């Protein structure tokens, strides 16, 4: 059986579409080069060229939900441009986590969920020691 799988694995993998295995997009921060927070118009300028790039990019990763009113400003522009988002939720302290979660809930209430690819809860917080595993697990379950 092992030799059968080894012999036919490359053939089986050739039928899998690369686009089905990953999302292509860009990481985008909430600040302009001068440090100011992006407006909805700034987000629209960021999203508009994505889909015209070679390879068709229609997604972006946002690192935060509440910082700089990220979701309040980015989601309307994403919806208008048919850009989907991987949303980041920071968990480093309870006040920031609650603000992030509230911003996500508000964006969902206002715009539905079609614009969301996924939600990343505590992306870097655990390995940097900003939270512990049990707390992060509770927060992930809470956001779900």
mmCIF file of N, CA and C in Angstrom:
data_model
loop_
_atom_site.group_PDB
_atom_site.id
_atom_site.type_symbol
_atom_site.label_atom_id
_atom_site.label_comp_id
_atom_site.label_asym_id
_atom_site.label_seq_id
_atom_site.Cartn_x
_atom_site.Cartn_y
_atom_site.Cartn_z
ATOM 1 N N UNK A 1 0.822 -1.194 0.000
ATOM 2 C CA UNK A 1 0.000 0.000 0.000
ATOM 3 C C UNK A 1 0.863 1.255 0.000
ATOM 4 N N UNK A 2 1.951 1.247 0.792
ATOM 5 C CA UNK A 2 2.839 2.408 0.875
ATOM 6 C C UNK A 2 3.409 2.746 -0.496
ATOM 7 N N UNK A 3 3.871 1.745 -1.226
ATOM 8 C CA UNK A 3 4.467 2.010 -2.538
ATOM 9 C C UNK A 3 3.422 2.536 -3.514
ATOM 10 N N UNK A 4 2.182 2.076 -3.366
ATOM 11 C CA UNK A 4 1.094 2.581 -4.198
ATOM 12 C C UNK A 4 0.894 4.083 -3.970
ATOM 13 N N UNK A 5 0.855 4.498 -2.686
ATOM 14 C CA UNK A 5 0.678 5.916 -2.379
ATOM 15 C C UNK A 5 1.840 6.754 -2.869
ATOM 16 N N UNK A 6 3.048 6.256 -2.677
ATOM 17 C CA UNK A 6 4.231 6.993 -3.118
ATOM 18 C C UNK A 6 4.216 7.161 -4.632
ATOM 19 N N UNK A 7 3.812 6.125 -5.333
ATOM 20 C CA UNK A 7 3.799 6.171 -6.795
ATOM 21 C C UNK A 7 2.737 7.117 -7.334
ATOM 22 N N UNK A 8 1.596 7.176 -6.681
ATOM 23 C CA UNK A 8 0.493 7.955 -7.214
ATOM 24 C C UNK A 8 0.270 9.307 -6.527
ATOM 25 N N UNK A 9 1.003 9.611 -5.468
ATOM 26 C CA UNK A 9 0.828 10.881 -4.779
ATOM 27 C C UNK A 9 1.073 12.082 -5.695
ATOM 28 N N UNK A 10 2.162 12.083 -6.482
ATOM 29 C CA UNK A 10 2.360 13.231 -7.382
ATOM 30 C C UNK A 10 1.211 13.404 -8.379
ATOM 31 N N UNK A 11 0.675 12.299 -8.862
ATOM 32 C CA UNK A 11 -0.447 12.374 -9.796
ATOM 33 C C UNK A 11 -1.680 12.962 -9.105
ATOM 34 N N UNK A 12 -1.956 12.491 -7.909
ATOM 35 C CA UNK A 12 -3.101 13.000 -7.165
ATOM 36 C C UNK A 12 -2.957 14.490 -6.861
ATOM 37 N N UNK A 13 -1.752 14.884 -6.477
ATOM 38 C CA UNK A 13 -1.525 16.298 -6.165
ATOM 39 C C UNK A 13 -1.636 17.189 -7.387
ATOM 40 N N UNK A 14 -1.361 16.637 -8.566
ATOM 41 C CA UNK A 14 -1.442 17.447 -9.778
ATOM 42 C C UNK A 14 -2.871 17.884 -10.078
ATOM 43 N N UNK A 15 -3.861 17.160 -9.534
ATOM 44 C CA UNK A 15 -5.257 17.537 -9.736
ATOM 45 C C UNK A 15 -5.712 18.640 -8.794
ATOM 46 N N UNK A 16 -4.963 18.876 -7.748
ATOM 47 C CA UNK A 16 -5.334 19.911 -6.779
ATOM 48 C C UNK A 16 -4.961 21.279 -7.330
ATOM 49 N N UNK A 17 -5.896 22.167 -7.299
ATOM 50 C CA UNK A 17 -5.648 23.527 -7.764
ATOM 51 C C UNK A 17 -4.824 24.279 -6.721
ATOM 52 N N UNK A 18 -3.735 24.944 -7.132
ATOM 53 C CA UNK A 18 -2.954 25.718 -6.158
ATOM 54 C C UNK A 18 -3.791 26.782 -5.466
ATOM 55 N N UNK A 19 -4.744 27.365 -6.174
ATOM 56 C CA UNK A 19 -5.553 28.415 -5.553
ATOM 57 C C UNK A 19 -6.478 27.860 -4.483
ATOM 58 N N UNK A 20 -6.785 26.567 -4.542
ATOM 59 C CA UNK A 20 -7.642 25.978 -3.523
ATOM 60 C C UNK A 20 -6.883 25.770 -2.223
ATOM 61 N N UNK A 21 -5.562 25.810 -2.290
ATOM 62 C CA UNK A 21 -4.749 25.510 -1.119
ATOM 63 C C UNK A 21 -4.302 26.756 -0.370
ATOM 64 N N UNK A 22 -4.510 27.943 -0.919
ATOM 65 C CA UNK A 22 -4.024 29.144 -0.257
ATOM 66 C C UNK A 22 -4.823 30.354 -0.683
ATOM 67 N N UNK A 23 -4.651 31.412 0.079
ATOM 68 C CA UNK A 23 -5.227 32.710 -0.267
ATOM 69 C C UNK A 23 -4.074 33.616 -0.658
ATOM 70 N N UNK A 24 -4.257 34.349 -1.729
ATOM 71 C CA UNK A 24 -3.247 35.306 -2.141
ATOM 72 C C UNK A 24 -3.720 36.697 -1.747
ATOM 73 N N UNK A 25 -2.834 37.447 -1.150
ATOM 74 C CA UNK A 25 -3.207 38.798 -0.775
ATOM 75 C C UNK A 25 -2.015 39.542 -0.217
ATOM 76 N N UNK A 26 -2.305 40.658 0.392
ATOM 77 C CA UNK A 26 -1.267 41.521 0.935
ATOM 78 C C UNK A 26 -1.547 41.830 2.394
ATOM 79 N N UNK A 27 -0.492 42.015 3.157
ATOM 80 C CA UNK A 27 -0.598 42.526 4.528
ATOM 81 C C UNK A 27 -0.665 44.042 4.437
ATOM 82 N N UNK A 28 -1.653 44.619 5.082
ATOM 83 C CA UNK A 28 -1.807 46.068 5.034
ATOM 84 C C UNK A 28 -1.952 46.617 6.443
ATOM 85 N N UNK A 29 -1.166 47.632 6.733
ATOM 86 C CA UNK A 29 -1.253 48.296 8.026
ATOM 87 C C UNK A 29 -2.292 49.394 8.016
ATOM 88 N N UNK A 30 -2.678 49.835 9.187
ATOM 89 C CA UNK A 30 -3.744 50.833 9.332
ATOM 90 C C UNK A 30 -3.239 52.273 9.288
ATOM 91 N N UNK A 31 -1.936 52.447 9.159
ATOM 92 C CA UNK A 31 -1.370 53.797 9.191
ATOM 93 C C UNK A 31 -0.791 54.202 7.843
ATOM 94 N N UNK A 32 -0.865 55.484 7.578
ATOM 95 C CA UNK A 32 -0.204 56.087 6.419
ATOM 96 C C UNK A 32 1.284 56.242 6.740
ATOM 97 N N UNK A 33 2.117 56.508 5.740
ATOM 98 C CA UNK A 33 3.553 56.691 6.009
ATOM 99 C C UNK A 33 3.856 57.774 7.044
ATOM 100 N N UNK A 34 2.991 58.773 7.156
ATOM 101 C CA UNK A 34 3.229 59.847 8.129
ATOM 102 C C UNK A 34 2.724 59.496 9.535
ATOM 103 N N UNK A 35 2.187 58.276 9.702
ATOM 104 C CA UNK A 35 1.704 57.824 11.004
ATOM 105 C C UNK A 35 0.228 58.037 11.239
ATOM 106 N N UNK A 36 -0.421 58.835 10.401
ATOM 107 C CA UNK A 36 -1.860 59.070 10.558
ATOM 108 C C UNK A 36 -2.639 57.795 10.245
ATOM 109 N N UNK A 37 -3.810 57.690 10.824
ATOM 110 C CA UNK A 37 -4.676 56.542 10.566
ATOM 111 C C UNK A 37 -5.314 56.666 9.179
ATOM 112 N N UNK A 38 -5.474 55.526 8.507
ATOM 113 C CA UNK A 38 -6.111 55.523 7.194
ATOM 114 C C UNK A 38 -7.605 55.794 7.315
ATOM 115 N N UNK A 39 -8.112 56.540 6.348
ATOM 116 C CA UNK A 39 -9.548 56.788 6.214
ATOM 117 C C UNK A 39 -10.128 55.718 5.281
ATOM 118 N N UNK A 40 -11.436 55.720 5.130
ATOM 119 C CA UNK A 40 -12.062 54.792 4.183
ATOM 120 C C UNK A 40 -11.537 55.052 2.771
ATOM 121 N N UNK A 41 -11.323 56.300 2.422
ATOM 122 C CA UNK A 41 -10.791 56.628 1.098
ATOM 123 C C UNK A 41 -9.369 56.076 0.925
ATOM 124 N N UNK A 42 -8.566 56.136 1.973
ATOM 125 C CA UNK A 42 -7.208 55.572 1.905
ATOM 126 C C UNK A 42 -7.265 54.063 1.689
ATOM 127 N N UNK A 43 -8.171 53.392 2.416
ATOM 128 C CA UNK A 43 -8.325 51.944 2.238
ATOM 129 C C UNK A 43 -8.785 51.641 0.821
ATOM 130 N N UNK A 44 -9.694 52.437 0.283
ATOM 131 C CA UNK A 44 -10.165 52.217 -1.093
ATOM 132 C C UNK A 44 -9.012 52.324 -2.079
ATOM 133 N N UNK A 45 -8.129 53.292 -1.870
ATOM 134 C CA UNK A 45 -6.948 53.421 -2.737
ATOM 135 C C UNK A 45 -6.030 52.203 -2.606
ATOM 136 N N UNK A 46 -5.931 51.636 -1.399
ATOM 137 C CA UNK A 46 -5.116 50.436 -1.206
ATOM 138 C C UNK A 46 -5.727 49.217 -1.895
ATOM 139 N N UNK A 47 -7.055 49.075 -1.791
ATOM 140 C CA UNK A 47 -7.708 47.882 -2.312
ATOM 141 C C UNK A 47 -7.909 47.914 -3.824
ATOM 142 N N UNK A 48 -8.123 49.081 -4.406
ATOM 143 C CA UNK A 48 -8.521 49.159 -5.820
ATOM 144 C C UNK A 48 -7.531 48.524 -6.790
ATOM 145 N N UNK A 49 -6.228 48.659 -6.598
ATOM 146 C CA UNK A 49 -5.338 48.047 -7.598
ATOM 147 C C UNK A 49 -5.113 46.544 -7.407
ATOM 148 N N UNK A 50 -5.512 45.983 -6.289
ATOM 149 C CA UNK A 50 -5.184 44.583 -6.003
ATOM 150 C C UNK A 50 -5.671 43.626 -7.081
ATOM 151 N N UNK A 51 -6.931 43.755 -7.474
ATOM 152 C CA UNK A 51 -7.502 42.787 -8.390
ATOM 153 C C UNK A 51 -7.003 42.945 -9.821
ATOM 154 N N UNK A 52 -6.342 44.051 -10.118
ATOM 155 C CA UNK A 52 -5.796 44.223 -11.468
ATOM 156 C C UNK A 52 -4.347 43.753 -11.568
ATOM 157 N N UNK A 53 -3.764 43.332 -10.465
ATOM 158 C CA UNK A 53 -2.390 42.827 -10.496
ATOM 159 C C UNK A 53 -2.344 41.445 -11.143
ATOM 160 N N UNK A 54 -1.238 41.095 -11.784
ATOM 161 C CA UNK A 54 -1.120 39.750 -12.351
ATOM 162 C C UNK A 54 -1.318 38.696 -11.261
ATOM 163 N N UNK A 55 -2.107 37.702 -11.546
ATOM 164 C CA UNK A 55 -2.366 36.646 -10.584
ATOM 165 C C UNK A 55 -3.639 36.849 -9.806
ATOM 166 N N UNK A 56 -4.337 37.949 -10.002
ATOM 167 C CA UNK A 56 -5.610 38.263 -9.368
ATOM 168 C C UNK A 56 -5.546 38.141 -7.850
ATOM 169 N N UNK A 57 -5.297 39.233 -7.220
ATOM 170 C CA UNK A 57 -5.266 39.309 -5.765
ATOM 171 C C UNK A 57 -6.564 39.966 -5.306
ATOM 172 N N UNK A 58 -7.264 39.312 -4.415
ATOM 173 C CA UNK A 58 -8.534 39.874 -3.963
ATOM 174 C C UNK A 58 -8.640 39.880 -2.440
ATOM 175 N N UNK A 59 -7.522 39.697 -1.760
ATOM 176 C CA UNK A 59 -7.554 39.590 -0.306
ATOM 177 C C UNK A 59 -6.469 40.434 0.338
ATOM 178 N N UNK A 60 -6.748 40.818 1.588
ATOM 179 C CA UNK A 60 -5.764 41.549 2.377
ATOM 180 C C UNK A 60 -5.855 41.086 3.821
ATOM 181 N N UNK A 61 -4.723 41.139 4.499
ATOM 182 C CA UNK A 61 -4.677 40.815 5.922
ATOM 183 C C UNK A 61 -4.540 42.118 6.691
ATOM 184 N N UNK A 62 -5.437 42.309 7.645
ATOM 185 C CA UNK A 62 -5.381 43.468 8.520
ATOM 186 C C UNK A 62 -4.918 42.993 9.888
ATOM 187 N N UNK A 63 -3.989 43.689 10.474
ATOM 188 C CA UNK A 63 -3.374 43.234 11.711
ATOM 189 C C UNK A 63 -4.230 43.489 12.949
ATOM 190 N N UNK A 64 -5.149 44.426 12.867
ATOM 191 C CA UNK A 64 -5.948 44.790 14.038
ATOM 192 C C UNK A 64 -7.367 45.110 13.592
ATOM 193 N N UNK A 65 -8.259 45.169 14.549
ATOM 194 C CA UNK A 65 -9.660 45.498 14.271
ATOM 195 C C UNK A 65 -10.033 46.891 14.757
ATOM 196 N N UNK A 66 -9.524 47.263 15.938
ATOM 197 C CA UNK A 66 -9.936 48.537 16.543
ATOM 198 C C UNK A 66 -8.896 49.640 16.401
ATOM 199 N N UNK A 67 -7.627 49.296 16.340
ATOM 200 C CA UNK A 67 -6.580 50.314 16.238
ATOM 201 C C UNK A 67 -6.836 51.163 15.004
ATOM 202 N N UNK A 68 -6.802 52.462 15.162
ATOM 203 C CA UNK A 68 -7.052 53.396 14.053
ATOM 204 C C UNK A 68 -8.429 53.186 13.419
ATOM 205 N N UNK A 69 -9.365 52.633 14.178
ATOM 206 C CA UNK A 69 -10.692 52.333 13.606
ATOM 207 C C UNK A 69 -10.566 51.504 12.326
ATOM 208 N N UNK A 70 -9.654 50.537 12.362
ATOM 209 C CA UNK A 70 -9.324 49.767 11.165
ATOM 210 C C UNK A 70 -10.555 49.201 10.477
ATOM 211 N N UNK A 71 -11.344 48.412 11.182
ATOM 212 C CA UNK A 71 -12.489 47.787 10.511
ATOM 213 C C UNK A 71 -13.554 48.807 10.128
ATOM 214 N N UNK A 72 -13.792 49.785 10.974
ATOM 215 C CA UNK A 72 -14.797 50.808 10.652
ATOM 216 C C UNK A 72 -14.451 51.521 9.349
ATOM 217 N N UNK A 73 -13.166 51.708 9.078
ATOM 218 C CA UNK A 73 -12.743 52.407 7.868
ATOM 219 C C UNK A 73 -12.449 51.469 6.703
ATOM 220 N N UNK A 74 -11.918 50.288 6.982
ATOM 221 C CA UNK A 74 -11.502 49.386 5.910
ATOM 222 C C UNK A 74 -12.643 48.567 5.319
ATOM 223 N N UNK A 75 -13.571 48.124 6.141
ATOM 224 C CA UNK A 75 -14.609 47.215 5.637
ATOM 225 C C UNK A 75 -15.490 47.853 4.559
ATOM 226 N N UNK A 76 -15.960 49.093 4.706
ATOM 227 C CA UNK A 76 -16.750 49.663 3.611
ATOM 228 C C UNK A 76 -15.974 49.693 2.283
ATOM 229 N N UNK A 77 -14.699 50.008 2.351
ATOM 230 C CA UNK A 77 -13.877 50.023 1.131
ATOM 231 C C UNK A 77 -13.677 48.609 0.590
ATOM 232 N N UNK A 78 -13.509 47.640 1.479
ATOM 233 C CA UNK A 78 -13.343 46.250 1.049
ATOM 234 C C UNK A 78 -14.610 45.744 0.364
ATOM 235 N N UNK A 79 -15.746 46.009 0.967
ATOM 236 C CA UNK A 79 -17.014 45.565 0.393
ATOM 237 C C UNK A 79 -17.216 46.196 -0.985
ATOM 238 N N UNK A 80 -16.952 47.480 -1.098
ATOM 239 C CA UNK A 80 -17.141 48.188 -2.378
ATOM 240 C C UNK A 80 -16.223 47.649 -3.472
ATOM 241 N N UNK A 81 -15.021 47.219 -3.088
ATOM 242 C CA UNK A 81 -14.053 46.735 -4.083
ATOM 243 C C UNK A 81 -14.037 45.217 -4.212
ATOM 244 N N UNK A 82 -14.927 44.542 -3.480
ATOM 245 C CA UNK A 82 -14.982 43.077 -3.468
ATOM 246 C C UNK A 82 -13.673 42.457 -2.990
ATOM 247 N N UNK A 83 -13.040 43.130 -2.043
ATOM 248 C CA UNK A 83 -11.823 42.625 -1.411
ATOM 249 C C UNK A 83 -12.226 41.878 -0.148
ATOM 250 N N UNK A 84 -11.683 40.692 0.043
ATOM 251 C CA UNK A 84 -11.954 39.937 1.257
ATOM 252 C C UNK A 84 -10.808 40.137 2.238
ATOM 253 N N UNK A 85 -11.122 39.986 3.529
ATOM 254 C CA UNK A 85 -10.152 40.328 4.567
ATOM 255 C C UNK A 85 -9.902 39.182 5.538
ATOM 256 N N UNK A 86 -8.638 39.012 5.894
ATOM 257 C CA UNK A 86 -8.259 38.209 7.042
ATOM 258 C C UNK A 86 -8.095 39.226 8.165
ATOM 259 N N UNK A 87 -8.934 39.116 9.171
ATOM 260 C CA UNK A 87 -9.010 40.117 10.237
ATOM 261 C C UNK A 87 -8.172 39.687 11.432
ATOM 262 N N UNK A 88 -7.333 40.578 11.914
ATOM 263 C CA UNK A 88 -6.553 40.320 13.111
ATOM 264 C C UNK A 88 -7.244 40.852 14.346
ATOM 265 N N UNK A 89 -7.169 40.081 15.434
ATOM 266 C CA UNK A 89 -7.702 40.490 16.735
ATOM 267 C C UNK A 89 -6.576 40.341 17.749
ATOM 268 N N UNK A 90 -6.093 41.457 18.270
ATOM 269 C CA UNK A 90 -5.030 41.423 19.285
ATOM 270 C C UNK A 90 -5.611 41.024 20.633
ATOM 271 N N UNK A 91 -4.823 40.285 21.402
ATOM 272 C CA UNK A 91 -5.293 39.788 22.695
ATOM 273 C C UNK A 91 -4.374 40.182 23.842
ATOM 274 N N UNK A 92 -3.408 41.046 23.581
ATOM 275 C CA UNK A 92 -2.320 41.293 24.529
ATOM 276 C C UNK A 92 -2.748 41.746 25.919
ATOM 277 N N UNK A 93 -3.861 42.447 26.036
ATOM 278 C CA UNK A 93 -4.417 42.774 27.349
ATOM 279 C C UNK A 93 -5.929 42.785 27.195
ATOM 280 N N UNK A 94 -6.638 42.666 28.291
ATOM 281 C CA UNK A 94 -8.084 42.472 28.192
ATOM 282 C C UNK A 94 -8.799 43.685 27.612
ATOM 283 N N UNK A 95 -8.350 44.897 27.909
ATOM 284 C CA UNK A 95 -9.002 46.089 27.358
ATOM 285 C C UNK A 95 -8.847 46.138 25.832
ATOM 286 N N UNK A 96 -7.652 45.845 25.348
ATOM 287 C CA UNK A 96 -7.412 45.859 23.903
ATOM 288 C C UNK A 96 -8.203 44.740 23.232
ATOM 289 N N UNK A 97 -8.197 43.564 23.846
ATOM 290 C CA UNK A 97 -8.956 42.436 23.301
ATOM 291 C C UNK A 97 -10.440 42.791 23.198
ATOM 292 N N UNK A 98 -11.011 43.354 24.241
ATOM 293 C CA UNK A 98 -12.434 43.707 24.223
ATOM 294 C C UNK A 98 -12.727 44.759 23.148
ATOM 295 N N UNK A 99 -11.830 45.723 22.965
ATOM 296 C CA UNK A 99 -12.011 46.734 21.913
ATOM 297 C C UNK A 99 -11.943 46.092 20.525
ATOM 298 N N UNK A 100 -11.020 45.165 20.348
ATOM 299 C CA UNK A 100 -10.880 44.462 19.071
ATOM 300 C C UNK A 100 -12.141 43.657 18.765
ATOM 301 N N UNK A 101 -12.603 42.910 19.757
ATOM 302 C CA UNK A 101 -13.795 42.080 19.578
ATOM 303 C C UNK A 101 -15.014 42.953 19.282
ATOM 304 N N UNK A 102 -15.161 44.052 19.988
ATOM 305 C CA UNK A 102 -16.292 44.961 19.759
ATOM 306 C C UNK A 102 -16.259 45.540 18.345
ATOM 307 N N UNK A 103 -15.072 45.886 17.863
ATOM 308 C CA UNK A 103 -14.947 46.419 16.502
ATOM 309 C C UNK A 103 -15.336 45.364 15.468
ATOM 310 N N UNK A 104 -14.935 44.123 15.698
ATOM 311 C CA UNK A 104 -15.290 43.031 14.787
ATOM 312 C C UNK A 104 -16.804 42.802 14.794
ATOM 313 N N UNK A 105 -17.397 42.750 15.964
ATOM 314 C CA UNK A 105 -18.848 42.541 16.063
ATOM 315 C C UNK A 105 -19.605 43.662 15.354
ATOM 316 N N UNK A 106 -19.187 44.901 15.577
ATOM 317 C CA UNK A 106 -19.852 46.045 14.945
ATOM 318 C C UNK A 106 -19.747 45.968 13.415
ATOM 319 N N UNK A 107 -18.567 45.604 12.910
ATOM 320 C CA UNK A 107 -18.389 45.499 11.459
ATOM 321 C C UNK A 107 -19.284 44.394 10.881
ATOM 322 N N UNK A 108 -19.395 43.286 11.598
ATOM 323 C CA UNK A 108 -20.267 42.194 11.139
ATOM 324 C C UNK A 108 -21.725 42.628 11.172
ATOM 325 N N UNK A 109 -22.133 43.327 12.211
ATOM 326 C CA UNK A 109 -23.515 43.804 12.291
ATOM 327 C C UNK A 109 -23.850 44.770 11.158
ATOM 328 N N UNK A 110 -22.877 45.583 10.772
ATOM 329 C CA UNK A 110 -23.113 46.584 9.728
ATOM 330 C C UNK A 110 -22.961 46.036 8.314
ATOM 331 N N UNK A 111 -22.059 45.057 8.124
ATOM 332 C CA UNK A 111 -21.709 44.645 6.760
ATOM 333 C C UNK A 111 -21.853 43.152 6.492
ATOM 334 N N UNK A 112 -22.370 42.385 7.444
ATOM 335 C CA UNK A 112 -22.469 40.946 7.247
ATOM 336 C C UNK A 112 -21.103 40.284 7.374
ATOM 337 N N UNK A 113 -20.948 39.099 6.782
ATOM 338 C CA UNK A 113 -19.693 38.352 6.914
ATOM 339 C C UNK A 113 -19.036 37.981 5.582
ATOM 340 N N UNK A 114 -19.640 38.317 4.475
ATOM 341 C CA UNK A 114 -19.104 37.896 3.175
ATOM 342 C C UNK A 114 -17.697 38.438 2.918
ATOM 343 N N UNK A 115 -17.317 39.499 3.571
ATOM 344 C CA UNK A 115 -16.006 40.128 3.371
ATOM 345 C C UNK A 115 -14.901 39.459 4.188
ATOM 346 N N UNK A 116 -15.252 38.519 5.058
ATOM 347 C CA UNK A 116 -14.276 37.882 5.950
ATOM 348 C C UNK A 116 -13.792 36.558 5.378
ATOM 349 N N UNK A 117 -12.468 36.427 5.217
ATOM 350 C CA UNK A 117 -11.856 35.141 4.875
ATOM 351 C C UNK A 117 -11.694 34.330 6.161
ATOM 352 N N UNK A 118 -11.129 34.986 7.157
ATOM 353 C CA UNK A 118 -10.837 34.338 8.432
ATOM 354 C C UNK A 118 -10.564 35.415 9.469
ATOM 355 N N UNK A 119 -10.545 34.978 10.720
ATOM 356 C CA UNK A 119 -10.198 35.868 11.820
ATOM 357 C C UNK A 119 -9.021 35.232 12.553
ATOM 358 N N UNK A 120 -7.971 35.997 12.715
ATOM 359 C CA UNK A 120 -6.769 35.541 13.406
ATOM 360 C C UNK A 120 -6.762 36.165 14.801
ATOM 361 N N UNK A 121 -6.925 35.329 15.813
ATOM 362 C CA UNK A 121 -6.995 35.811 17.191
ATOM 363 C C UNK A 121 -5.649 35.582 17.872
ATOM 364 N N UNK A 122 -5.005 36.662 18.295
ATOM 365 C CA UNK A 122 -3.742 36.536 19.016
ATOM 366 C C UNK A 122 -2.605 36.017 18.172
ATOM 367 N N UNK A 123 -2.555 36.429 16.924
ATOM 368 C CA UNK A 123 -1.578 35.926 15.965
ATOM 369 C C UNK A 123 -0.157 35.818 16.513
ATOM 370 N N UNK A 124 0.321 36.844 17.148
ATOM 371 C CA UNK A 124 1.704 36.848 17.640
ATOM 372 C C UNK A 124 1.792 36.946 19.159
ATOM 373 N N UNK A 125 0.672 37.059 19.806
ATOM 374 C CA UNK A 125 0.663 37.325 21.245
ATOM 375 C C UNK A 125 1.230 36.193 22.085
ATOM 376 N N UNK A 126 0.993 34.955 21.693
ATOM 377 C CA UNK A 126 1.446 33.820 22.495
ATOM 378 C C UNK A 126 2.967 33.674 22.436
ATOM 379 N N UNK A 127 3.527 33.667 21.227
ATOM 380 C CA UNK A 127 4.976 33.449 21.143
ATOM 381 C C UNK A 127 5.780 34.620 21.693
ATOM 382 N N UNK A 128 5.172 35.807 21.734
ATOM 383 C CA UNK A 128 5.879 36.953 22.314
ATOM 384 C C UNK A 128 5.705 37.028 23.829
ATOM 385 N N UNK A 129 4.880 36.149 24.374
ATOM 386 C CA UNK A 129 4.674 36.139 25.813
ATOM 387 C C UNK A 129 3.684 37.176 26.305
ATOM 388 N N UNK A 130 2.883 37.749 25.395
ATOM 389 C CA UNK A 130 1.891 38.748 25.792
ATOM 390 C C UNK A 130 0.661 38.123 26.441
ATOM 391 N N UNK A 131 0.497 36.811 26.264
ATOM 392 C CA UNK A 131 -0.631 36.088 26.853
ATOM 393 C C UNK A 131 -0.201 34.653 27.101
ATOM 394 N N UNK A 132 -1.020 33.908 27.815
ATOM 395 C CA UNK A 132 -0.719 32.491 28.028
ATOM 396 C C UNK A 132 -1.680 31.645 27.192
ATOM 397 N N UNK A 133 -1.356 30.374 27.035
ATOM 398 C CA UNK A 133 -2.118 29.492 26.157
ATOM 399 C C UNK A 133 -3.576 29.344 26.590
ATOM 400 N N UNK A 134 -3.827 29.229 27.880
ATOM 401 C CA UNK A 134 -5.203 29.051 28.362
ATOM 402 C C UNK A 134 -6.054 30.290 28.071
ATOM 403 N N UNK A 135 -5.493 31.461 28.300
ATOM 404 C CA UNK A 135 -6.222 32.698 28.026
ATOM 405 C C UNK A 135 -6.501 32.829 26.535
ATOM 406 N N UNK A 136 -5.491 32.563 25.716
ATOM 407 C CA UNK A 136 -5.660 32.658 24.266
ATOM 408 C C UNK A 136 -6.721 31.670 23.781
ATOM 409 N N UNK A 137 -6.703 30.455 24.301
ATOM 410 C CA UNK A 137 -7.712 29.458 23.911
ATOM 411 C C UNK A 137 -9.119 29.954 24.243
ATOM 412 N N UNK A 138 -9.295 30.559 25.406
ATOM 413 C CA UNK A 138 -10.610 31.114 25.786
ATOM 414 C C UNK A 138 -11.008 32.235 24.831
ATOM 415 N N UNK A 139 -10.061 33.085 24.474
ATOM 416 C CA UNK A 139 -10.371 34.201 23.587
ATOM 417 C C UNK A 139 -10.723 33.713 22.174
ATOM 418 N N UNK A 140 -10.018 32.705 21.693
ATOM 419 C CA UNK A 140 -10.346 32.148 20.375
ATOM 420 C C UNK A 140 -11.762 31.584 20.411
ATOM 421 N N UNK A 141 -12.090 30.834 21.438
ATOM 422 C CA UNK A 141 -13.443 30.276 21.568
ATOM 423 C C UNK A 141 -14.468 31.397 21.663
ATOM 424 N N UNK A 142 -14.152 32.448 22.388
ATOM 425 C CA UNK A 142 -15.048 33.586 22.547
ATOM 426 C C UNK A 142 -15.333 34.269 21.201
ATOM 427 N N UNK A 143 -14.312 34.462 20.402
ATOM 428 C CA UNK A 143 -14.495 35.117 19.113
ATOM 429 C C UNK A 143 -15.281 34.227 18.157
ATOM 430 N N UNK A 144 -15.063 32.943 18.238
ATOM 431 C CA UNK A 144 -15.834 32.023 17.382
ATOM 432 C C UNK A 144 -17.301 32.223 17.596
#
